[in-house]
Tab-separated table of C-alpha atoms in Angstrom:
chain	number	residue	atom	x	y	z
A	11	MET	CA	-2.648	13.816	-32.376
A	12	ASP	CA	-4.359	10.424	-30.139
A	13	GLN	CA	-7.936	11.696	-28.741
A	14	GLN	CA	-6.645	11.564	-25.392
A	15	SER	CA	-3.751	14.374	-26.289
A	16	LYS	CA	-6.731	16.827	-28.339
A	17	GLU	CA	-8.901	16.332	-25.168
A	18	LEU	CA	-6.718	17.622	-22.803
A	19	SER	CA	-5.070	20.737	-25.409
A	20	SER	CA	-8.321	21.255	-24.944
A	21	SER	CA	-8.765	21.113	-21.197
A	22	ALA	CA	-5.692	23.587	-21.190
A	23	LEU	CA	-6.989	26.396	-23.983
A	24	LYS	CA	-10.247	26.192	-22.119
A	25	ARG	CA	-8.887	26.449	-19.151
A	26	ARG	CA	-6.094	29.397	-20.260
A	27	LEU	CA	-8.973	31.251	-21.998
A	28	LEU	CA	-11.504	31.669	-18.889
A	29	VAL	CA	-7.853	32.342	-16.954
A	30	GLN	CA	-7.544	35.914	-19.162
A	31	ALA	CA	-11.018	36.905	-19.051
A	32	LEU	CA	-11.196	36.624	-15.279
A	33	GLY	CA	-7.859	39.032	-15.034
A	34	SER	CA	-9.125	41.707	-17.591
A	35	ALA	CA	-12.686	41.024	-15.667
A	36	ALA	CA	-13.809	40.938	-18.830
A	37	LEU	CA	-17.092	38.516	-17.462
A	38	ILE	CA	-18.033	41.517	-14.658
A	39	GLY	CA	-19.849	44.047	-15.809
A	40	GLY	CA	-17.821	45.192	-18.694
A	41	VAL	CA	-15.124	46.480	-16.332
A	42	ALA	CA	-11.569	45.728	-17.788
A	43	LEU	CA	-9.158	45.594	-15.314
A	44	SER	CA	-6.380	43.495	-15.227
A	45	GLY	CA	-4.112	42.927	-12.164
A	46	ARG	CA	-1.476	45.965	-12.497
A	47	ALA	CA	-4.175	48.035	-12.905
A	48	MET	CA	-6.186	46.513	-10.169
A	49	ALA	CA	-3.533	47.370	-7.735
A	50	GLN	CA	-2.591	50.473	-8.853
A	51	ALA	CA	-6.436	51.516	-8.495
A	52	LEU	CA	-6.569	50.252	-4.819
A	53	THR	CA	-3.312	50.964	-4.038
A	54	THR	CA	-3.713	52.563	-0.483
A	55	ASP	CA	-1.375	55.820	0.929
A	56	SER	CA	0.157	53.288	3.423
A	57	GLN	CA	2.849	50.154	3.095
A	58	PRO	CA	2.095	48.604	-0.279
A	59	VAL	CA	-0.796	46.137	-0.270
A	60	LEU	CA	-0.597	43.077	-2.551
A	61	ASP	CA	-2.867	41.433	-4.698
A	62	VAL	CA	-2.665	38.094	-3.834
A	63	LEU	CA	-0.619	36.173	-1.077
A	64	ILE	CA	-0.610	32.152	-1.767
A	65	ILE	CA	0.756	30.408	1.613
A	66	GLY	CA	2.624	27.158	0.269
A	67	ALA	CA	5.153	26.740	-2.797
A	68	GLY	CA	4.199	23.752	-3.863
A	69	LEU	CA	2.122	22.292	-7.061
A	70	ALA	CA	-1.206	23.716	-5.315
A	71	GLY	CA	0.694	26.941	-4.463
A	72	LEU	CA	2.902	27.957	-7.611
A	73	THR	CA	0.105	26.247	-9.618
A	74	ALA	CA	-2.168	29.303	-8.225
A	75	ALA	CA	0.727	32.067	-8.338
A	76	ARG	CA	1.080	30.916	-12.163
A	77	ASP	CA	-2.188	31.056	-13.213
A	78	LEU	CA	-2.156	34.483	-11.331
A	79	GLN	CA	0.430	35.883	-13.582
A	80	ARG	CA	-0.636	34.668	-16.640
A	81	ALA	CA	-3.624	36.746	-16.367
A	82	GLY	CA	-1.376	39.380	-15.507
A	83	CYS	CA	-1.815	39.485	-11.405
A	84	THR	CA	1.411	40.929	-10.529
A	85	SER	CA	0.548	41.967	-7.161
A	86	CYS	CA	1.206	38.414	-6.228
A	87	VAL	CA	4.018	36.537	-3.947
A	88	VAL	CA	4.127	33.076	-2.582
A	89	LEU	CA	6.094	32.244	0.514
A	90	GLU	CA	7.758	29.647	1.160
A	91	ALA	CA	8.730	28.004	4.761
A	92	ARG	CA	11.258	25.707	3.626
A	93	ASP	CA	14.775	26.638	2.212
A	94	ARG	CA	13.407	24.469	-1.068
A	95	VAL	CA	9.791	24.996	-3.283
A	96	GLY	CA	8.019	22.046	-4.096
A	97	GLY	CA	6.222	20.689	-1.157
A	98	ARG	CA	5.469	16.974	-1.034
A	99	THR	CA	7.451	16.100	-3.944
A	100	TYR	CA	11.212	16.144	-3.490
A	101	ASN	CA	14.023	14.788	-6.053
A	102	HIS	CA	17.591	12.860	-4.263
A	103	PRO	CA	20.413	14.135	-6.049
A	104	LEU	CA	22.475	10.779	-7.599
A	105	GLY	CA	24.758	12.065	-9.372
A	106	ASN	CA	25.560	13.071	-12.962
A	107	GLY	CA	22.030	14.644	-13.499
A	108	LEU	CA	20.171	11.885	-12.213
A	109	VAL	CA	17.668	11.438	-9.630
A	110	SER	CA	15.199	9.493	-7.431
A	111	GLU	CA	11.992	10.879	-5.886
A	112	ALA	CA	11.640	10.763	-2.449
A	113	GLY	CA	7.686	12.142	-2.648
A	114	GLY	CA	4.534	11.828	-5.188
A	115	GLU	CA	6.027	10.186	-8.587
A	116	TRP	CA	2.973	8.679	-9.667
A	117	ILE	CA	0.991	10.030	-12.793
A	118	GLY	CA	-2.110	7.650	-15.387
A	119	PRO	CA	-4.726	7.751	-17.080
A	120	GLY	CA	-7.373	10.695	-16.226
A	121	GLN	CA	-5.168	12.690	-14.493
A	122	THR	CA	-5.182	15.406	-17.528
A	123	ALA	CA	-3.911	18.353	-15.204
A	124	ILE	CA	-0.668	17.728	-14.656
A	125	PHE	CA	-0.489	16.432	-17.674
A	126	ASP	CA	-1.405	19.228	-19.395
A	127	LEU	CA	1.320	21.378	-16.726
A	128	ALA	CA	3.750	18.695	-17.667
A	129	ARG	CA	3.516	19.796	-21.477
A	130	GLU	CA	3.360	23.428	-20.867
A	131	LEU	CA	6.170	23.177	-19.047
A	132	GLU	CA	8.403	21.161	-21.151
A	133	VAL	CA	8.175	18.637	-19.037
A	134	GLU	CA	8.930	15.199	-20.551
A	135	THR	CA	7.242	11.846	-18.949
A	136	PHE	CA	8.422	7.882	-19.703
A	137	PRO	CA	6.657	4.401	-18.585
A	138	THR	CA	6.978	3.607	-14.781
A	139	TYR	CA	8.511	0.098	-14.881
A	140	TYR	CA	6.531	-2.497	-13.809
A	141	GLN	CA	7.646	-6.064	-16.668
A	142	GLY	CA	8.471	-8.584	-14.894
A	143	ARG	CA	7.403	-10.849	-11.663
A	144	THR	CA	6.582	-9.522	-8.468
A	145	VAL	CA	8.131	-11.617	-5.228
A	146	TYR	CA	6.518	-12.113	-2.156
A	147	LEU	CA	8.159	-12.366	1.354
A	148	ALA	CA	7.185	-14.436	4.251
A	149	GLY	CA	9.837	-14.858	6.978
A	150	ASP	CA	11.970	-17.691	4.541
A	151	ALA	CA	9.540	-18.048	1.822
A	152	LYS	CA	9.356	-16.444	-1.244
A	153	TYR	CA	6.956	-16.343	-3.967
A	154	GLU	CA	7.074	-14.933	-7.348
A	155	GLU	CA	4.324	-13.986	-9.803
A	156	ASP	CA	3.920	-11.749	-12.744
A	157	LEU	CA	1.066	-9.260	-12.494
A	158	SER	CA	1.755	-6.894	-15.376
A	159	LYS	CA	0.116	-9.665	-17.132
A	160	ALA	CA	-3.023	-10.427	-15.428
A	161	GLN	CA	-5.874	-9.383	-16.958
A	162	GLY	CA	-8.372	-6.732	-14.942
A	163	GLY	CA	-11.267	-7.168	-13.107
A	164	GLY	CA	-12.829	-9.962	-11.978
A	165	ASN	CA	-12.311	-9.566	-8.563
A	166	PRO	CA	-15.679	-10.145	-6.572
A	167	VAL	CA	-14.343	-8.264	-4.241
A	168	THR	CA	-12.497	-4.768	-6.500
A	169	GLU	CA	-15.899	-5.001	-8.248
A	170	LYS	CA	-18.177	-4.591	-5.055
A	171	LEU	CA	-15.956	-1.364	-4.224
A	172	ASN	CA	-16.200	-0.229	-7.565
A	173	GLN	CA	-19.825	-1.196	-7.959
A	174	MET	CA	-20.441	1.139	-4.325
A	175	ALA	CA	-17.721	4.230	-5.578
A	176	ARG	CA	-20.571	5.806	-8.315
A	177	ARG	CA	-23.040	6.661	-5.381
A	178	VAL	CA	-20.253	8.243	-3.840
A	179	PRO	CA	-18.999	11.765	-5.515
A	180	SER	CA	-15.107	12.637	-5.432
A	181	LYS	CA	-16.411	16.039	-4.828
A	182	GLU	CA	-18.312	16.128	-1.760
A	183	PRO	CA	-18.601	12.466	-0.515
A	184	TRP	CA	-20.021	12.978	1.984
A	185	THR	CA	-23.475	14.331	0.163
A	186	ALA	CA	-23.849	10.678	-0.875
A	187	ALA	CA	-27.610	9.420	0.031
A	188	ASP	CA	-26.491	6.771	2.060
A	189	ALA	CA	-23.030	8.839	3.824
A	190	PRO	CA	-24.182	8.618	6.712
A	191	GLU	CA	-23.860	4.339	6.674
A	192	ILE	CA	-21.272	4.401	5.361
A	193	ASP	CA	-19.002	6.368	6.888
A	194	LYS	CA	-19.720	4.404	10.249
A	195	LEU	CA	-17.225	1.904	8.237
A	196	SER	CA	-13.658	1.738	7.892
A	197	VAL	CA	-12.515	-0.177	4.904
A	198	GLY	CA	-10.588	-2.700	7.070
A	199	GLU	CA	-14.364	-3.944	9.109
A	200	TRP	CA	-15.509	-4.030	5.534
A	201	LEU	CA	-13.271	-5.941	4.020
A	202	ALA	CA	-13.483	-8.576	7.588
A	203	SER	CA	-16.928	-9.267	5.610
A	204	GLN	CA	-15.855	-10.531	2.230
A	205	GLY	CA	-14.657	-13.650	3.043
A	206	LEU	CA	-11.325	-12.830	1.974
A	207	ASP	CA	-7.750	-15.698	2.345
A	208	ASN	CA	-4.925	-14.083	3.733
A	209	VAL	CA	-2.813	-13.508	0.195
A	210	GLY	CA	-6.222	-11.285	-0.792
A	211	ARG	CA	-6.015	-9.268	2.545
A	212	LEU	CA	-2.677	-8.542	2.225
A	213	SER	CA	-2.948	-7.556	-1.367
A	214	PHE	CA	-5.672	-5.513	-0.044
A	215	ASP	CA	-3.972	-3.916	3.108
A	216	THR	CA	-0.518	-3.103	0.354
A	217	SER	CA	-2.454	-1.412	-1.830
A	218	ILE	CA	-4.773	0.566	0.354
A	219	GLY	CA	-1.932	1.341	2.495
A	220	LEU	CA	0.213	2.545	-0.227
A	221	THR	CA	-2.511	5.267	-1.262
A	222	THR	CA	-3.863	6.292	1.331
A	223	GLY	CA	-0.958	5.693	4.332
A	224	THR	CA	-2.964	4.395	6.494
A	225	PRO	CA	-3.774	0.680	6.967
A	226	PRO	CA	-7.266	-0.125	6.371
A	227	SER	CA	-8.552	-0.861	10.114
A	228	SER	CA	-8.214	3.271	10.111
A	229	LEU	CA	-9.443	4.627	6.827
A	230	ALA	CA	-12.933	5.692	5.813
A	231	LEU	CA	-14.929	3.948	3.347
A	232	LEU	CA	-16.379	6.486	2.384
A	233	HIS	CA	-13.395	8.556	1.540
A	234	TYR	CA	-11.924	5.924	0.272
A	235	LEU	CA	-14.479	4.869	-2.251
A	236	SER	CA	-14.713	8.769	-3.208
A	237	LEU	CA	-11.392	7.991	-4.343
A	238	ILE	CA	-12.353	5.498	-5.870
A	239	ASN	CA	-15.000	7.553	-7.751
A	240	SER	CA	-12.060	9.960	-9.026
A	241	ALA	CA	-10.657	6.979	-11.189
A	242	ASP	CA	-13.430	6.553	-12.878
A	243	CYS	CA	-15.093	3.897	-10.495
A	244	SER	CA	-12.095	1.793	-10.850
A	245	MET	CA	-10.212	0.541	-7.857
A	246	GLU	CA	-7.653	-1.221	-10.886
A	247	LYS	CA	-6.944	2.119	-12.045
A	248	LEU	CA	-6.384	3.951	-8.507
A	249	GLU	CA	-4.015	1.553	-7.712
A	250	GLY	CA	-2.722	-0.328	-10.600
A	251	PHE	CA	0.333	0.821	-12.956
A	252	LYS	CA	-0.866	-1.343	-15.734
A	253	ASP	CA	-3.350	1.535	-16.820
A	254	GLY	CA	-3.135	2.926	-13.679
A	255	ALA	CA	-2.097	5.944	-11.361
A	256	GLN	CA	0.840	4.256	-11.001
A	257	GLU	CA	1.640	4.413	-14.855
A	258	THR	CA	3.736	7.449	-16.178
A	259	ARG	CA	6.714	8.855	-14.089
A	260	PHE	CA	8.464	12.373	-14.859
A	261	VAL	CA	12.160	12.484	-16.694
A	262	GLY	CA	13.995	14.345	-14.280
A	263	GLY	CA	11.578	13.757	-11.498
A	264	SER	CA	8.594	15.138	-10.313
A	265	GLU	CA	9.977	17.900	-8.435
A	266	VAL	CA	11.283	19.196	-11.800
A	267	LEU	CA	7.644	20.543	-11.752
A	268	CYS	CA	7.422	23.413	-9.230
A	269	THR	CA	11.587	24.242	-9.800
A	270	ARG	CA	9.982	25.144	-13.332
A	271	MET	CA	7.445	27.458	-12.321
A	272	ALA	CA	9.135	28.794	-9.791
A	273	GLN	CA	12.131	29.817	-11.991
A	274	ALA	CA	9.470	31.417	-13.826
A	275	LEU	CA	8.435	33.493	-10.889
A	276	GLY	CA	11.434	34.961	-9.844
A	277	ASP	CA	11.442	37.288	-6.626
A	278	GLN	CA	7.702	36.435	-6.154
A	279	VAL	CA	8.664	32.964	-4.247
A	280	LYS	CA	9.982	34.000	-0.813
A	281	LEU	CA	11.645	31.167	0.807
A	282	SER	CA	12.580	30.555	4.340
A	283	THR	CA	9.593	32.231	5.319
A	284	PRO	CA	7.266	30.184	7.205
A	285	VAL	CA	3.704	32.213	8.553
A	286	ARG	CA	2.872	32.904	12.567
A	287	LYS	CA	-0.225	34.570	12.671
A	288	ILE	CA	-2.745	36.058	10.037
A	289	VAL	CA	-5.136	39.292	11.162
A	290	GLY	CA	-7.722	40.613	9.990
A	291	TRP	CA	-8.932	38.083	7.653
A	292	ASP	CA	-12.633	38.812	7.578
A	293	LYS	CA	-11.721	42.497	6.357
A	294	ASP	CA	-10.704	44.494	3.192
A	295	ILE	CA	-6.736	44.234	4.018
A	296	VAL	CA	-5.510	41.251	5.422
A	297	GLU	CA	-1.718	41.236	6.960
A	298	VAL	CA	0.046	38.442	7.241
A	299	HIS	CA	3.023	37.883	10.354
A	300	THR	CA	6.167	36.045	8.714
A	301	ASP	CA	9.307	35.478	10.051
A	302	GLN	CA	11.347	38.002	7.171
A	303	GLY	CA	7.947	40.637	8.704
A	304	VAL	CA	4.603	41.463	7.630
A	305	PHE	CA	2.674	41.343	4.330
A	306	ARG	CA	-0.386	43.320	3.294
A	307	THR	CA	-3.025	41.835	1.088
A	308	ARG	CA	-6.408	41.741	-0.547
A	309	GLN	CA	-6.482	37.481	-0.800
A	310	VAL	CA	-4.679	35.008	0.863
A	311	ILE	CA	-4.547	31.495	-0.884
A	312	ALA	CA	-3.866	29.107	2.096
A	313	ALA	CA	-2.251	25.927	-0.471
A	314	LEU	CA	-1.713	23.774	2.418
A	315	HIS	CA	-2.642	20.510	4.247
A	316	PRO	CA	-5.474	21.851	6.655
A	317	ALA	CA	-3.901	20.494	9.381
A	318	LEU	CA	-1.027	22.699	8.863
A	319	CYS	CA	-2.924	25.905	8.948
A	320	ASN	CA	-3.145	25.547	12.251
A	321	GLN	CA	0.840	26.056	13.393
A	322	ILE	CA	-0.758	29.755	11.916
A	323	VAL	CA	-3.009	31.669	14.419
A	324	PHE	CA	-5.987	33.305	12.633
A	325	ASP	CA	-7.153	36.750	14.396
A	326	PRO	CA	-9.946	36.822	14.483
A	327	PRO	CA	-10.161	32.926	15.126
A	328	LEU	CA	-12.063	30.646	12.990
A	329	PRO	CA	-15.453	29.797	12.504
A	330	GLU	CA	-15.750	27.248	14.642
A	331	GLY	CA	-16.489	24.609	11.935
A	332	ARG	CA	-13.282	25.061	9.531
A	333	ALA	CA	-11.305	25.351	12.428
A	334	GLN	CA	-12.466	22.437	14.039
A	335	LEU	CA	-12.000	20.808	10.665
A	336	GLN	CA	-8.214	22.023	10.998
A	337	ASN	CA	-7.279	20.602	14.334
A	338	LEU	CA	-9.384	17.439	14.084
A	339	TRP	CA	-7.826	15.957	10.640
A	340	PRO	CA	-5.655	13.734	10.907
A	341	SER	CA	-1.763	14.421	9.733
A	342	HIS	CA	-0.218	10.559	10.806
A	343	ALA	CA	0.226	8.912	7.707
A	344	PRO	CA	4.234	10.955	6.790
A	345	MET	CA	5.847	7.768	4.533
A	346	ARG	CA	9.071	6.876	4.371
A	347	LYS	CA	10.826	6.084	1.511
A	348	THR	CA	14.564	4.147	0.781
A	349	VAL	CA	17.050	4.722	-2.224
A	350	HIS	CA	19.067	1.559	-3.157
A	351	VAL	CA	21.172	2.492	-6.124
A	352	TYR	CA	23.237	0.190	-8.638
A	353	GLU	CA	25.325	0.082	-11.120
A	354	ARG	CA	22.227	-1.496	-13.317
A	355	PRO	CA	18.840	-2.900	-13.105
A	356	PHE	CA	19.474	-5.923	-12.720
A	357	TRP	CA	16.666	-7.635	-11.934
A	358	ARG	CA	14.959	-6.814	-15.214
A	359	GLU	CA	17.795	-9.930	-16.698
A	360	LYS	CA	16.015	-11.761	-14.253
A	361	GLY	CA	13.001	-11.157	-15.567
A	362	LEU	CA	11.795	-9.884	-12.673
A	363	SER	CA	9.890	-6.433	-11.903
A	364	GLY	CA	11.520	-5.109	-9.095
A	365	GLN	CA	8.672	-5.026	-7.123
A	366	VAL	CA	9.143	-6.762	-3.368
A	367	VAL	CA	6.510	-6.839	-1.105
A	368	GLN	CA	7.207	-8.515	2.570
A	369	ALA	CA	4.544	-9.159	4.077
A	370	ASP	CA	6.304	-9.251	8.084
A	371	GLY	CA	9.792	-7.098	8.071
A	372	PRO	CA	10.160	-3.490	7.177
A	373	LEU	CA	9.251	-3.801	3.659
A	374	ILE	CA	6.379	-2.749	2.287
A	375	LEU	CA	6.558	-2.627	-1.093
A	376	SER	CA	9.532	-1.690	-3.506
A	377	CYS	CA	9.951	-0.704	-6.921
A	378	ASP	CA	12.173	0.136	-10.221
A	379	ASN	CA	13.094	3.642	-10.237
A	380	SER	CA	15.677	3.382	-12.317
A	381	PRO	CA	16.254	6.717	-15.154
A	382	PRO	CA	14.234	6.141	-18.540
A	383	ASP	CA	17.821	5.541	-20.214
A	384	ALA	CA	18.665	2.277	-17.185
A	385	SER	CA	21.615	3.805	-17.335
A	386	VAL	CA	21.931	2.814	-12.783
A	387	GLY	CA	19.504	0.489	-11.475
A	388	ILE	CA	17.226	2.343	-8.891
A	389	LEU	CA	14.933	0.418	-6.203
A	390	MET	CA	13.287	2.505	-4.340
A	391	GLY	CA	11.166	1.120	-1.085
A	392	PHE	CA	8.334	2.115	1.056
A	393	VAL	CA	9.000	1.130	4.159
A	394	ARG	CA	7.699	0.436	8.146
A	395	SER	CA	9.141	2.957	10.338
A	396	ALA	CA	9.055	0.992	13.109
A	397	GLN	CA	10.938	-1.738	11.416
A	398	LEU	CA	14.072	-0.575	10.119
A	399	THR	CA	16.673	1.133	12.133
A	400	ASP	CA	17.442	4.741	11.371
A	401	GLU	CA	20.964	4.197	11.528
A	402	PRO	CA	21.823	4.908	7.502
A	403	ALA	CA	24.274	2.001	7.063
A	404	ALA	CA	22.626	-0.520	9.005
A	405	ALA	CA	19.174	0.485	7.483
A	406	GLU	CA	21.082	-0.138	3.456
A	407	ARG	CA	22.151	-3.618	4.956
A	408	GLN	CA	19.122	-4.481	6.333
A	409	LEU	CA	17.394	-4.314	3.188
A	410	ALA	CA	19.648	-4.642	1.219
A	411	GLN	CA	19.476	-8.307	2.405
A	412	ILE	CA	15.894	-8.143	1.566
A	413	TYR	CA	16.264	-7.140	-1.866
A	414	ALA	CA	18.789	-9.700	-2.310
A	415	GLN	CA	16.724	-12.707	-0.330
A	416	ALA	CA	13.993	-11.333	-3.604
A	417	LEU	CA	16.404	-10.732	-6.654
A	418	GLY	CA	19.782	-12.177	-5.819
A	419	LYS	CA	23.385	-11.094	-4.319
A	420	GLU	CA	23.427	-8.607	-6.758
A	421	ALA	CA	21.325	-6.570	-4.366
A	422	LEU	CA	24.238	-6.291	-1.592
A	423	ASP	CA	26.501	-4.706	-4.118
A	424	VAL	CA	24.962	-0.738	-3.166
A	425	LYS	CA	26.679	2.347	-5.044
A	426	GLN	CA	24.214	4.541	-3.192
A	427	PHE	CA	21.156	4.937	-0.144
A	428	HIS	CA	18.629	7.488	0.902
A	429	ASP	CA	16.576	7.957	3.647
A	430	HIS	CA	13.425	10.711	3.493
A	431	ASP	CA	11.491	10.244	6.506
A	432	TRP	CA	9.084	12.447	5.709
A	433	ALA	CA	7.802	12.410	9.439
A	434	LYS	CA	11.296	13.388	10.549
A	435	VAL	CA	12.805	16.095	8.177
A	436	ASP	CA	10.794	18.922	8.930
A	437	PRO	CA	7.816	20.608	10.107
A	438	TRP	CA	6.028	21.873	7.529
A	439	THR	CA	5.327	18.195	5.926
A	440	LEU	CA	3.027	16.402	8.844
A	441	THR	CA	1.508	13.926	6.544
A	442	CYS	CA	1.859	13.350	2.143
A	443	VAL	CA	-1.636	11.701	2.120
A	444	GLY	CA	-5.234	11.900	3.776
A	445	SER	CA	-5.488	9.010	5.619
A	446	ILE	CA	-9.211	10.296	6.724
A	447	PRO	CA	-10.808	7.604	9.784
A	448	PRO	CA	-14.138	6.794	9.620
A	449	GLY	CA	-17.060	9.522	10.985
A	450	PHE	CA	-15.087	12.842	9.840
A	451	LEU	CA	-16.133	13.730	6.483
A	452	THR	CA	-19.889	13.710	7.426
A	453	ARG	CA	-19.338	15.620	10.045
A	454	TRP	CA	-16.751	18.432	9.212
A	455	GLY	CA	-15.904	17.347	5.038
A	456	ARG	CA	-18.537	20.729	4.757
A	457	TYR	CA	-15.856	23.248	5.969
A	458	LEU	CA	-13.048	21.708	3.621
A	459	LYS	CA	-13.813	24.002	0.041
A	460	PRO	CA	-15.628	26.919	1.117
A	461	ALA	CA	-13.641	30.291	1.683
A	462	VAL	CA	-13.648	32.333	4.702
A	463	GLY	CA	-13.902	35.613	4.476
A	464	ARG	CA	-10.776	36.642	2.399
A	465	LEU	CA	-9.111	33.119	2.980
A	466	ILE	CA	-9.356	30.936	0.195
A	467	TRP	CA	-8.377	27.224	0.840
A	468	SER	CA	-5.982	25.251	-1.356
A	469	GLY	CA	-3.956	21.679	-1.734
A	470	THR	CA	-4.552	18.301	-2.927
A	471	GLU	CA	-7.159	17.747	0.157
A	472	THR	CA	-9.232	20.086	-1.488
A	473	SER	CA	-9.376	18.659	-4.953
A	474	ASP	CA	-12.810	17.456	-6.619
A	475	LEU	CA	-11.494	15.096	-8.458
A	476	TRP	CA	-7.949	13.234	-7.859
A	477	ALA	CA	-7.503	14.228	-3.843
A	478	SER	CA	-4.383	13.542	-2.120
A	479	SER	CA	-2.760	12.875	-5.240
A	480	MET	CA	-0.364	15.352	-7.548
A	481	ASP	CA	-2.908	16.004	-10.089
A	482	GLY	CA	-5.152	16.805	-7.635
A	483	ALA	CA	-3.267	19.384	-5.944
A	484	VAL	CA	-2.718	21.637	-9.365
A	485	ARG	CA	-6.461	21.125	-10.403
A	486	SER	CA	-6.424	23.286	-6.900
A	487	GLY	CA	-4.020	25.931	-7.235
A	488	HIS	CA	-6.282	26.419	-10.852
A	489	ARG	CA	-9.526	26.990	-8.226
A	490	ALA	CA	-8.136	28.964	-6.349
A	491	ALA	CA	-6.753	31.108	-8.859
A	492	LEU	CA	-10.174	31.183	-10.356
A	493	GLU	CA	-11.903	32.009	-6.836
A	494	ALA	CA	-9.538	34.447	-6.639
A	495	LEU	CA	-9.607	36.898	-9.519
A	496	GLN	CA	-12.958	36.517	-8.796
A	497	ALA	CA	-12.938	38.226	-5.718
A	498	LEU	CA	-10.291	40.942	-6.928
A	499	VAL	CA	-13.286	41.532	-8.848
A	500	ASP	CA	-16.231	41.381	-6.977
A	501	SER	CA	-14.042	43.953	-5.000
A	502	ARG	CA	-13.354	46.098	-7.683
A	503	ARG	CA	-16.913	46.721	-8.711
A	504	HIS	CA	-18.345	46.714	-5.148
A	505	ALA	CA	-15.788	49.445	-4.924
């Protein structure tokens, strides 16, 4: 077992033991109380009362439910507004057991929480294919460069960002000593002062835009530095494929993690059950009003994007700080991903990685999304919605012609095409990643994580590490479960 595996296994073991200890209340005054016993001890004479109700069946919500179940807290349900689990992970079925991810898909070094979860769920991983030359397009011009052999480090602008990130803690970036000054700037404003040429600026704009879902001109420098801080203060690790956060993929697609957790939870997961109103979050018993009826519970975990909380009516109204954070949280980075399926990954035969960057068209970046055995070739594309038609056949042809220019005429022979615009699929995914503007975190950040009454906030945006990633979602689920167990134990102790 290599050192990283040992560290990950040790981390998982410590978390499991802590969850079990809290679940049995062994840490609080010697009171031994499992979730089942607690439910029996505190049941009212009226409608049954849950111990914990979780809103959202994505990675955060299902991780929390799984931890609660393993701690013995069986009086728990997960409510999901969609007719599926997975949240911002979603697989396109391609037939013959093959899939391509429409949402989050990559993980990398340092993202130990999701690696742990995958091993526990027996979901295998495999390396992302990025070997070969990347193709850059600008009008009719084409340029190729093999980035997979590039040596890390050495870029003075990147090094400046890495050094600055050391002063901005990912857990609470608004507490950095010079946070007010940093938070006045956008990443774009800062980059404009660094003397980059057009090629360099395009490279930064593309990578930062894909990670954060917004152009650098709209992105807070403080927020971006906090993301780099999560990645060991290395922009290369945050943005990169080789030794970076895009290095590894899941066999069967990322959504399989949620599918397996939901299967183990069984009928504790309620689909097509949007929450409309939460009453009495400041009382001992909270009423959660949904399209499928009213649930009563002692604790609520809201595993939601902060802006999605605005679709719920809170009675009484939330405290001003939390309410304003939700109202003002940006939700304009929905992302749109396309998939072209081919008979084989023909670009590999030409020494190409499948990565295409277009400076002035609808394609932001394409990646090789083929399965581990390369039994078919799959190109996934991040696209600019405003520059690509919504008509499927026309969109397929438009992108195929771009791929043909970059990779060869074989790109015109498309076997399948899929298009997933997160802005249009449903009302439950306002945005895929966190696109925080300047001035936001220093004013409202402190209201993001603290519980309000019986409401515990979860979701990747609340994670202390790797916020906005799948790993951050898993971490936030673990934390929320522990907070809920602690609150239940405290309430029993004071009963």
